[in-house]
Amino acid sequence: MSNMLLDYQELTGLESAPGFNYSGTEDCLFLSVYAPQNQTNLPVFVWIRKLDLFALYRIHASSHRDIYTRLVNLNVIRSLIKADGGGYGAGQGSDDLSMIVNTNNNSFIGVAIQYRLGAFGFMSSDEIHRYGVVNAGLLDQTLALQWVQSYIHLFGGNASQVTIGGISAGAGSVMLQAMAFGGNVGESLFSNAIPASPYLPQQFGYADFVPSQSYYAFAAAVGCFKGFAQGNPSESIFNCLISKDTDTLQNASAYISGSGRYGTWAFLPVTDGSFIQQLPSQQLLEKRVNGRRILSGNNANEGPLFTPQNIVTEDDFINFLRTSFPLFTEDDISRVLLYYPSTNASVSSELPEFATSGSSGATALNQSTFGTGQQQRANNVYSETTFVCPSYWLAEAFTNNGRTAWKYQYSVIPGQHGADYGAYLGPAASNQGPDFVKAFMTIYGNFITQNDPSIPADIAAGASAAFPAPSNTSAAATDPKPSEPDAVVSWPPYTLAAPYHLNLNQSGGVPFEAPAYPGSATGLDNVTQFSDPGLHNHFTLVNAYTWEGGRVKDDPKLTALFDALASNIQRAATIETSPWNTNITSFSISVTSASETLWTTSHTAPIVGHYVDSPPTNVTDQTYFRIASISKVFTVLAALLQQKEGKWSLKDPVTEWLPELRNHSGDGPSDLADPFEDRQYGFERPVEMGLPPLPDEDMPPCGRNRPGERPCTRKEILDGLIKRPPLFEPNSRATYSNMNFVLLGLALESVTGLNYDEIVNQTIFQPLSMHHWTYGPTGGIYTTTSDLSTFARAILNHALLDTSTTNAWFNPRSSSPSYSFAYGMPWEIFRTSSLLPSSNRIQTLVTKAGGLRGYTSQFLLLPEYDLAITVLVAGDGHALAWLREEVLKALIPAVEDITRQQTSARLSGTYTAAAANNTINSSLTLSMQPPPSGLTITSWLSNGTDFLALYRSMSQSASRQPSPGKVQLTPTRTKRGDNGEVWRAQFVLDEFDRGEGGVVDMRLVTDVDTFTYAAKSVEEFVFWIGEGGVAEGVALPGLRVEL
């Protein structure tokens, strides 16, 4: 048997999990009822028992018939009935609900339920699924909830006002009950939910490798694994197991349950396709849940108990990741390192460990009362993946479709996992003041009885509020803001637009040293805590998404990405093996959204001023660079603005505004460079390079972009152009041209009567409050990354041009010899699928590059994401490509993930016909599917007909392709009224059959208006967007229905 079990210490060199004591009673399937005397119609609080961190109880394998009999026998009992309890693998049924009931003036009934654990509740394999049942422990809970519906009225309870709650694995059970049967149970078993630190270990399919290995290990432990295939079903492992006596099975369950990887159990809930249909990370994002309201919470430091406490170096951390997440690829690990940045240096045990404020200063990424650096990095990864993220996902799942969410964090120092238990169920721990306990219990009680966790001001402030806190307060280490009792008096619901949670903490008190987990074998030392006298409530409302440096939500994680990116770039700028000359190369980079600058980094070379007379001493985003041909963007925009004013049309012949060319229009502007630009005549020693010497009259008199030399006059430019023939036959082939933009600048001067500097100043720079130096329309502008970010935001927000004109401006004007590149006006437009290898989805980059005398630059717009990137370089031009690629490769996959998550959060879910139309039986279910798929229709009923199947059949027939396909929604970026967001259905083939010898793949040809019904598109979907940007309904005009 030993060779079948993973040895954590052998694999990682890290210490093994804490030991457990195997003791307890085998009978477990009871429940406890706490019912005030002589009451009727009281709300009901069903508590799914807590996880006991240091006791493993033997489990009794009762059948569901036995459970039902025992539960029904409770219908004549109106007093306390004790129950055992535990987690998925271990626990103790000692939860006493009398204190929270009494504190809330006996205003509700408490019910504490038990369920099977370990192998009896959660062992899984193909055999168990085939011959028995998986997730039996969850079904036990459901049966108990059904008993409450049937019999709680006999105890004075109201079955229509049930709140379920739990901590740790109990809270994980609350989460899974909210997800049960795909979220189709509704409010038939409960209306409200309180998951406190919902436990979400890795969830596998019922027959996957990991649960199957636990099954085989259990079979070996009881003598049912023979080491060879069974040819007869009657000789199966399952049949052997059910023949064993209870003691043998109990001992094996106890042993194997605790043999899982550090911080988890061997037997856990699995995806079974029925009770649990999806991963929580998927289903909760689709908002397919049972119940109507949720109060979701987590603790400040959930991870230390479950994480080896000897992680010192980054190699230790990576080893921890590989063992804790065995299915992670190297790419997955690299992304974790990126999103959870830290130092690679060893962390001294003498460094101070302290609680973070959550809103400023050090964050939980690297700092807590339990560890710093790599150790806290691991603590936080476990904390977020297993407890914190699920608490956020649950809150977000209840933010639309008539549901409401509230969220909180328990932050009383040290804020470890399970430390909150005594504050809402009692008895209170020594670091929990009486005011805090009363407030917390009242929060729970009001949510149970009034469907709102807000509490009165006097309870929020506490009786001790009149007394000043001593100087040695825990608040100094947790939150610099004063307590905000009003925050909990009118506790706002959690929404995507206003994602606020209540931070529950204390200030004041007397410090004392005590272990966080007394009697544990975790290696956790004593931590400083605070006790009475002098404890005061300290409640503050905080942004849950920016909390702890950007917890859970991916948007703030961009901060971590940018930090890592800056570190990589600065390292490349200083090492000897850098791909460019680091001695003379300075640069500045910025990334901006349509609303604000997201990130900027700059580097100052050891030798600055290699190409300028007055070099900066420190390069920043305010440092001027020559942007060379990026200047052409301003020239074209100025031309578009004059067209907007009606002063000319870009379709006018150039000779209308440059009459000097009328007799020479057949030649046309077609050169690759300004005929008087130094690049044309830029040979420093022409004779030495094999070129013939030229007489003085053949040398250009102007415009060679050298210090002290004047620019060319209008006459000199046009005279020089007239003398030169075209490169290609007109309108046959496109090529890069500086002269075209010179002519455009001269034409602008003719239209406006102003010189070029005055034109761009008055029409662009001054309205946008930008600063610059400039001469010439092709490459003369000097500006900063800060100003170019301002310019990008003006473009993305259509501040100067309307939406239609801006979209047209981004489109190609002609093709090029490259299939991935096209010429714009003046954009260089690139299309690539290499940035998103998981989906091969093509990205369009609308860019403009420039290079001139020691300056190289690139300005990139990503309209799909409303983002822009600016890279300005002075020095070695090889730096530009490396810097651009580094930013793109890091940014685009992260932004794509964020966009998918936000879209799913806003639009995924099930939409049904309004109450007035419920007789037509129409519904729509949308789900964000893994790449390469997107927002996909997974169910579509119209008047009782499977319209999805019908639509797919018609679309496949129209495609004349044998391959099946899926129906996805694509945004149109158009509106209906003030809040109608229009999307279109699109049939996407899974693959395209080109035929024998075929070369054309038309799979991506877009057709989003194939079918109409009485002049209205069947493929149009109008989402009505409510508060927080979340869809509250969807109109299908073609089907004449509102869902």
PDB file of N, CA and C in Angstrom, residues 31 41-48 97 107-113 141-153 156-166 174 177-178 185-195 290-295 398 444-452:
ATOM      1  N   LEU A  31     -29.344  15.259  13.839  1.00  0.00           N
ATOM      2  CA  LEU A  31     -29.338  16.715  13.784  1.00  0.00           C
ATOM      3  C   LEU A  31     -29.791  17.260  15.128  1.00  0.00           C
ATOM      4  N   ASN A  41     -43.845  30.177  13.534  1.00  0.00           N
ATOM      5  CA  ASN A  41     -43.492  30.888  12.301  1.00  0.00           C
ATOM      6  C   ASN A  41     -42.151  31.622  12.389  1.00  0.00           C
ATOM      7  N   LEU A  42     -41.196  31.063  13.123  1.00  0.00           N
ATOM      8  CA  LEU A  42     -39.884  31.695  13.260  1.00  0.00           C
ATOM      9  C   LEU A  42     -38.993  31.338  12.058  1.00  0.00           C
ATOM     10  N   PRO A  43     -38.136  32.267  11.645  1.00  0.00           N
ATOM     11  CA  PRO A  43     -37.122  31.918  10.633  1.00  0.00           C
ATOM     12  C   PRO A  43     -36.235  30.791  11.153  1.00  0.00           C
ATOM     13  N   VAL A  44     -35.585  30.089  10.237  1.00  0.00           N
ATOM     14  CA  VAL A  44     -34.796  28.908  10.587  1.00  0.00           C
ATOM     15  C   VAL A  44     -33.371  29.089  10.096  1.00  0.00           C
ATOM     16  N   PHE A  45     -32.407  28.755  10.962  1.00  0.00           N
ATOM     17  CA  PHE A  45     -30.990  28.797  10.623  1.00  0.00           C
ATOM     18  C   PHE A  45     -30.450  27.376  10.683  1.00  0.00           C
ATOM     19  N   VAL A  46     -30.103  26.817   9.518  1.00  0.00           N
ATOM     20  CA  VAL A  46     -29.566  25.453   9.442  1.00  0.00           C
ATOM     21  C   VAL A  46     -28.052  25.542   9.323  1.00  0.00           C
ATOM     22  N   TRP A  47     -27.363  25.003  10.298  1.00  0.00           N
ATOM     23  CA  TRP A  47     -25.898  25.090  10.352  1.00  0.00           C
ATOM     24  C   TRP A  47     -25.290  23.740   9.961  1.00  0.00           C
ATOM     25  N   ILE A  48     -24.471  23.786   8.913  1.00  0.00           N
ATOM     26  CA  ILE A  48     -23.761  22.583   8.473  1.00  0.00           C
ATOM     27  C   ILE A  48     -22.439  22.571   9.219  1.00  0.00           C
ATOM     28  N   LEU A  97     -25.740  26.107  18.968  1.00  0.00           N
ATOM     29  CA  LEU A  97     -26.340  27.317  18.393  1.00  0.00           C
ATOM     30  C   LEU A  97     -27.115  28.125  19.423  1.00  0.00           C
ATOM     31  N   SER A 107     -35.101  34.920  18.281  1.00  0.00           N
ATOM     32  CA  SER A 107     -35.932  35.323  17.132  1.00  0.00           C
ATOM     33  C   SER A 107     -35.886  34.332  15.980  1.00  0.00           C
ATOM     34  N   PHE A 108     -35.155  33.236  16.130  1.00  0.00           N
ATOM     35  CA  PHE A 108     -35.138  32.216  15.089  1.00  0.00           C
ATOM     36  C   PHE A 108     -34.809  30.863  15.702  1.00  0.00           C
ATOM     37  N   ILE A 109     -35.007  29.824  14.917  1.00  0.00           N
ATOM     38  CA  ILE A 109     -34.721  28.455  15.334  1.00  0.00           C
ATOM     39  C   ILE A 109     -33.394  28.027  14.725  1.00  0.00           C
ATOM     40  N   GLY A 110     -32.589  27.309  15.505  1.00  0.00           N
ATOM     41  CA  GLY A 110     -31.337  26.787  14.999  1.00  0.00           C
ATOM     42  C   GLY A 110     -31.407  25.279  14.779  1.00  0.00           C
ATOM     43  N   VAL A 111     -30.825  24.825  13.657  1.00  0.00           N
ATOM     44  CA  VAL A 111     -30.743  23.399  13.362  1.00  0.00           C
ATOM     45  C   VAL A 111     -29.308  23.091  12.939  1.00  0.00           C
ATOM     46  N   ALA A 112     -28.634  22.205  13.657  1.00  0.00           N
ATOM     47  CA  ALA A 112     -27.268  21.801  13.307  1.00  0.00           C
ATOM     48  C   ALA A 112     -27.317  20.385  12.755  1.00  0.00           C
ATOM     49  N   ILE A 113     -26.857  20.211  11.522  1.00  0.00           N
ATOM     50  CA  ILE A 113     -26.971  18.903  10.885  1.00  0.00           C
ATOM     51  C   ILE A 113     -25.604  18.249  10.729  1.00  0.00           C
ATOM     52  N   GLN A 141     -26.847  15.988   3.437  1.00  0.00           N
ATOM     53  CA  GLN A 141     -27.224  17.362   3.778  1.00  0.00           C
ATOM     54  C   GLN A 141     -28.547  17.744   3.123  1.00  0.00           C
ATOM     55  N   THR A 142     -28.695  17.377   1.852  1.00  0.00           N
ATOM     56  CA  THR A 142     -29.924  17.706   1.141  1.00  0.00           C
ATOM     57  C   THR A 142     -31.123  17.042   1.791  1.00  0.00           C
ATOM     58  N   LEU A 143     -30.948  15.795   2.224  1.00  0.00           N
ATOM     59  CA  LEU A 143     -32.047  15.099   2.879  1.00  0.00           C
ATOM     60  C   LEU A 143     -32.414  15.788   4.195  1.00  0.00           C
ATOM     61  N   ALA A 144     -31.414  16.264   4.915  1.00  0.00           N
ATOM     62  CA  ALA A 144     -31.693  16.997   6.148  1.00  0.00           C
ATOM     63  C   ALA A 144     -32.462  18.283   5.857  1.00  0.00           C
ATOM     64  N   LEU A 145     -32.108  18.968   4.766  1.00  0.00           N
ATOM     65  CA  LEU A 145     -32.825  20.189   4.384  1.00  0.00           C
ATOM     66  C   LEU A 145     -34.260  19.857   3.980  1.00  0.00           C
ATOM     67  N   GLN A 146     -34.460  18.728   3.339  1.00  0.00           N
ATOM     68  CA  GLN A 146     -35.820  18.298   3.010  1.00  0.00           C
ATOM     69  C   GLN A 146     -36.616  17.987   4.274  1.00  0.00           C
ATOM     70  N   TRP A 147     -35.942  17.374   5.277  1.00  0.00           N
ATOM     71  CA  TRP A 147     -36.619  17.126   6.556  1.00  0.00           C
ATOM     72  C   TRP A 147     -37.059  18.447   7.188  1.00  0.00           C
ATOM     73  N   VAL A 148     -36.201  19.463   7.137  1.00  0.00           N
ATOM     74  CA  VAL A 148     -36.566  20.770   7.686  1.00  0.00           C
ATOM     75  C   VAL A 148     -37.814  21.301   6.990  1.00  0.00           C
ATOM     76  N   GLN A 149     -37.877  21.171   5.684  1.00  0.00           N
ATOM     77  CA  GLN A 149     -39.059  21.643   4.964  1.00  0.00           C
ATOM     78  C   GLN A 149     -40.321  20.909   5.413  1.00  0.00           C
ATOM     79  N   SER A 150     -40.171  19.631   5.718  1.00  0.00           N
ATOM     80  CA  SER A 150     -41.348  18.819   6.065  1.00  0.00           C
ATOM     81  C   SER A 150     -41.773  18.958   7.520  1.00  0.00           C
ATOM     82  N   TYR A 151     -40.811  19.167   8.436  1.00  0.00           N
ATOM     83  CA  TYR A 151     -41.125  19.007   9.855  1.00  0.00           C
ATOM     84  C   TYR A 151     -40.765  20.195  10.748  1.00  0.00           C
ATOM     85  N   ILE A 152     -40.106  21.221  10.245  1.00  0.00           N
ATOM     86  CA  ILE A 152     -39.667  22.286  11.150  1.00  0.00           C
ATOM     87  C   ILE A 152     -40.856  23.060  11.716  1.00  0.00           C
ATOM     88  N   HIS A 153     -41.997  23.006  11.050  1.00  0.00           N
ATOM     89  CA  HIS A 153     -43.171  23.698  11.597  1.00  0.00           C
ATOM     90  C   HIS A 153     -43.587  23.112  12.941  1.00  0.00           C
ATOM     91  N   GLY A 156     -42.084  25.134  15.548  1.00  0.00           N
ATOM     92  CA  GLY A 156     -42.379  26.559  15.495  1.00  0.00           C
ATOM     93  C   GLY A 156     -41.638  27.286  14.398  1.00  0.00           C
ATOM     94  N   GLY A 157     -41.105  26.555  13.425  1.00  0.00           N
ATOM     95  CA  GLY A 157     -40.325  27.182  12.370  1.00  0.00           C
ATOM     96  C   GLY A 157     -41.097  27.441  11.100  1.00  0.00           C
ATOM     97  N   ASN A 158     -40.600  28.392  10.310  1.00  0.00           N
ATOM     98  CA  ASN A 158     -41.189  28.762   9.032  1.00  0.00           C
ATOM     99  C   ASN A 158     -40.320  28.184   7.923  1.00  0.00           C
ATOM    100  N   ALA A 159     -40.790  27.163   7.241  1.00  0.00           N
ATOM    101  CA  ALA A 159     -39.989  26.473   6.225  1.00  0.00           C
ATOM    102  C   ALA A 159     -39.718  27.336   5.006  1.00  0.00           C
ATOM    103  N   SER A 160     -40.458  28.434   4.841  1.00  0.00           N
ATOM    104  CA  SER A 160     -40.234  29.312   3.694  1.00  0.00           C
ATOM    105  C   SER A 160     -39.181  30.379   3.971  1.00  0.00           C
ATOM    106  N   GLN A 161     -38.632  30.417   5.207  1.00  0.00           N
ATOM    107  CA  GLN A 161     -37.610  31.404   5.553  1.00  0.00           C
ATOM    108  C   GLN A 161     -36.426  30.684   6.201  1.00  0.00           C
ATOM    109  N   VAL A 162     -35.697  29.928   5.376  1.00  0.00           N
ATOM    110  CA  VAL A 162     -34.576  29.127   5.856  1.00  0.00           C
ATOM    111  C   VAL A 162     -33.265  29.741   5.372  1.00  0.00           C
ATOM    112  N   THR A 163     -32.329  29.887   6.294  1.00  0.00           N
ATOM    113  CA  THR A 163     -30.964  30.295   5.976  1.00  0.00           C
ATOM    114  C   THR A 163     -30.037  29.131   6.286  1.00  0.00           C
ATOM    115  N   ILE A 164     -29.172  28.776   5.336  1.00  0.00           N
ATOM    116  CA  ILE A 164     -28.174  27.743   5.611  1.00  0.00           C
ATOM    117  C   ILE A 164     -26.821  28.419   5.805  1.00  0.00           C
ATOM    118  N   GLY A 165     -26.005  27.861   6.688  1.00  0.00           N
ATOM    119  CA  GLY A 165     -24.699  28.443   6.966  1.00  0.00           C
ATOM    120  C   GLY A 165     -23.698  27.377   7.342  1.00  0.00           C
ATOM    121  N   GLY A 166     -22.452  27.732   7.339  1.00  0.00           N
ATOM    122  CA  GLY A 166     -21.397  26.815   7.723  1.00  0.00           C
ATOM    123  C   GLY A 166     -20.054  27.499   7.638  1.00  0.00           C
ATOM    124  N   VAL A 174     -22.251  24.650   1.913  1.00  0.00           N
ATOM    125  CA  VAL A 174     -23.239  25.683   1.592  1.00  0.00           C
ATOM    126  C   VAL A 174     -23.087  26.100   0.126  1.00  0.00           C
ATOM    127  N   GLN A 177     -24.426  23.299  -2.047  1.00  0.00           N
ATOM    128  CA  GLN A 177     -25.888  23.264  -1.999  1.00  0.00           C
ATOM    129  C   GLN A 177     -26.476  24.397  -2.835  1.00  0.00           C
ATOM    130  N   ALA A 178     -25.794  25.546  -2.863  1.00  0.00           N
ATOM    131  CA  ALA A 178     -26.254  26.659  -3.705  1.00  0.00           C
ATOM    132  C   ALA A 178     -26.103  26.332  -5.184  1.00  0.00           C
ATOM    133  N   VAL A 185     -32.735  24.176  -8.206  1.00  0.00           N
ATOM    134  CA  VAL A 185     -33.569  23.899  -7.032  1.00  0.00           C
ATOM    135  C   VAL A 185     -34.318  25.155  -6.595  1.00  0.00           C
ATOM    136  N   GLY A 186     -33.773  26.332  -6.946  1.00  0.00           N
ATOM    137  CA  GLY A 186     -34.420  27.596  -6.585  1.00  0.00           C
ATOM    138  C   GLY A 186     -34.407  27.840  -5.095  1.00  0.00           C
ATOM    139  N   GLU A 187     -35.568  28.227  -4.549  1.00  0.00           N
ATOM    140  CA  GLU A 187     -35.688  28.504  -3.112  1.00  0.00           C
ATOM    141  C   GLU A 187     -36.497  27.431  -2.406  1.00  0.00           C
ATOM    142  N   SER A 188     -36.547  26.244  -2.989  1.00  0.00           N
ATOM    143  CA  SER A 188     -37.372  25.196  -2.400  1.00  0.00           C
ATOM    144  C   SER A 188     -36.809  24.657  -1.095  1.00  0.00           C
ATOM    145  N   LEU A 189     -35.487  24.785  -0.877  1.00  0.00           N
ATOM    146  CA  LEU A 189     -34.878  24.288   0.358  1.00  0.00           C
ATOM    147  C   LEU A 189     -34.368  25.411   1.262  1.00  0.00           C
ATOM    148  N   PHE A 190     -33.999  26.539   0.709  1.00  0.00           N
ATOM    149  CA  PHE A 190     -33.509  27.670   1.515  1.00  0.00           C
ATOM    150  C   PHE A 190     -33.581  28.939   0.674  1.00  0.00           C
ATOM    151  N   SER A 191     -33.635  30.065   1.369  1.00  0.00           N
ATOM    152  CA  SER A 191     -33.642  31.378   0.708  1.00  0.00           C
ATOM    153  C   SER A 191     -32.318  32.101   0.858  1.00  0.00           C
ATOM    154  N   ASN A 192     -31.679  31.948   2.029  1.00  0.00           N
ATOM    155  CA  ASN A 192     -30.460  32.683   2.333  1.00  0.00           C
ATOM    156  C   ASN A 192     -29.308  31.730   2.616  1.00  0.00           C
ATOM    157  N   ALA A 193     -28.092  32.227   2.446  1.00  0.00           N
ATOM    158  CA  ALA A 193     -26.906  31.412   2.700  1.00  0.00           C
ATOM    159  C   ALA A 193     -25.826  32.248   3.364  1.00  0.00           C
ATOM    160  N   ILE A 194     -25.110  31.636   4.321  1.00  0.00           N
ATOM    161  CA  ILE A 194     -23.972  32.280   4.986  1.00  0.00           C
ATOM    162  C   ILE A 194     -22.779  31.332   4.912  1.00  0.00           C
ATOM    163  N   PRO A 195     -21.963  31.434   3.881  1.00  0.00           N
ATOM    164  CA  PRO A 195     -20.729  30.642   3.837  1.00  0.00           C
ATOM    165  C   PRO A 195     -19.577  31.428   4.464  1.00  0.00           C
ATOM    166  N   ASN A 290     -28.898  28.437  -6.404  1.00  0.00           N
ATOM    167  CA  ASN A 290     -30.136  28.323  -5.632  1.00  0.00           C
ATOM    168  C   ASN A 290     -30.126  29.378  -4.531  1.00  0.00           C
ATOM    169  N   GLY A 291     -31.329  29.761  -4.074  1.00  0.00           N
ATOM    170  CA  GLY A 291     -31.427  30.769  -3.030  1.00  0.00           C
ATOM    171  C   GLY A 291     -31.539  32.166  -3.598  1.00  0.00           C
ATOM    172  N   ARG A 292     -31.761  33.142  -2.696  1.00  0.00           N
ATOM    173  CA  ARG A 292     -31.974  34.528  -3.134  1.00  0.00           C
ATOM    174  C   ARG A 292     -30.956  35.500  -2.563  1.00  0.00           C
ATOM    175  N   ARG A 293     -30.426  35.226  -1.372  1.00  0.00           N
ATOM    176  CA  ARG A 293     -29.507  36.183  -0.744  1.00  0.00           C
ATOM    177  C   ARG A 293     -28.319  35.441  -0.159  1.00  0.00           C
ATOM    178  N   ILE A 294     -27.187  36.151  -0.081  1.00  0.00           N
ATOM    179  CA  ILE A 294     -25.993  35.526   0.489  1.00  0.00           C
ATOM    180  C   ILE A 294     -25.220  36.553   1.308  1.00  0.00           C
ATOM    181  N   LEU A 295     -24.672  36.085   2.417  1.00  0.00           N
ATOM    182  CA  LEU A 295     -23.732  36.846   3.238  1.00  0.00           C
ATOM    183  C   LEU A 295     -22.436  36.040   3.235  1.00  0.00           C
ATOM    184  N   PHE A 398     -24.528  36.157  -6.771  1.00  0.00           N
ATOM    185  CA  PHE A 398     -25.822  36.652  -6.281  1.00  0.00           C
ATOM    186  C   PHE A 398     -26.006  38.136  -6.578  1.00  0.00           C
ATOM    187  N   TYR A 444     -25.311  38.245  11.863  1.00  0.00           N
ATOM    188  CA  TYR A 444     -25.877  36.972  11.405  1.00  0.00           C
ATOM    189  C   TYR A 444     -27.378  36.920  11.681  1.00  0.00           C
ATOM    190  N   GLY A 445     -27.770  37.315  12.888  1.00  0.00           N
ATOM    191  CA  GLY A 445     -29.183  37.230  13.269  1.00  0.00           C
ATOM    192  C   GLY A 445     -30.078  38.085  12.400  1.00  0.00           C
ATOM    193  N   ASN A 446     -29.654  39.309  12.092  1.00  0.00           N
ATOM    194  CA  ASN A 446     -30.477  40.182  11.248  1.00  0.00           C
ATOM    195  C   ASN A 446     -30.578  39.650   9.825  1.00  0.00           C
ATOM    196  N   PHE A 447     -29.510  39.054   9.359  1.00  0.00           N
ATOM    197  CA  PHE A 447     -29.570  38.474   8.014  1.00  0.00           C
ATOM    198  C   PHE A 447     -30.559  37.307   7.997  1.00  0.00           C
ATOM    199  N   ILE A 448     -30.570  36.498   9.052  1.00  0.00           N
ATOM    200  CA  ILE A 448     -31.470  35.351   9.142  1.00  0.00           C
ATOM    201  C   ILE A 448     -32.923  35.790   9.264  1.00  0.00           C
ATOM    202  N   THR A 449     -33.160  36.826  10.056  1.00  0.00           N
ATOM    203  CA  THR A 449     -34.543  37.202  10.368  1.00  0.00           C
ATOM    204  C   THR A 449     -35.078  38.333   9.496  1.00  0.00           C
ATOM    205  N   GLN A 450     -34.189  39.240   9.028  1.00  0.00           N
ATOM    206  CA  GLN A 450     -34.649  40.418   8.286  1.00  0.00           C
ATOM    207  C   GLN A 450     -34.136  40.464   6.845  1.00  0.00           C
ATOM    208  N   ASN A 451     -33.372  39.445   6.451  1.00  0.00           N
ATOM    209  CA  ASN A 451     -32.809  39.386   5.092  1.00  0.00           C
ATOM    210  C   ASN A 451     -31.850  40.535   4.798  1.00  0.00           C
ATOM    211  N   ASP A 452     -31.243  41.092   5.834  1.00  0.00           N
ATOM    212  CA  ASP A 452     -30.311  42.214   5.682  1.00  0.00           C
ATOM    213  C   ASP A 452     -29.372  42.197   6.885  1.00  0.00           C
TER     214      ASP A 452
END
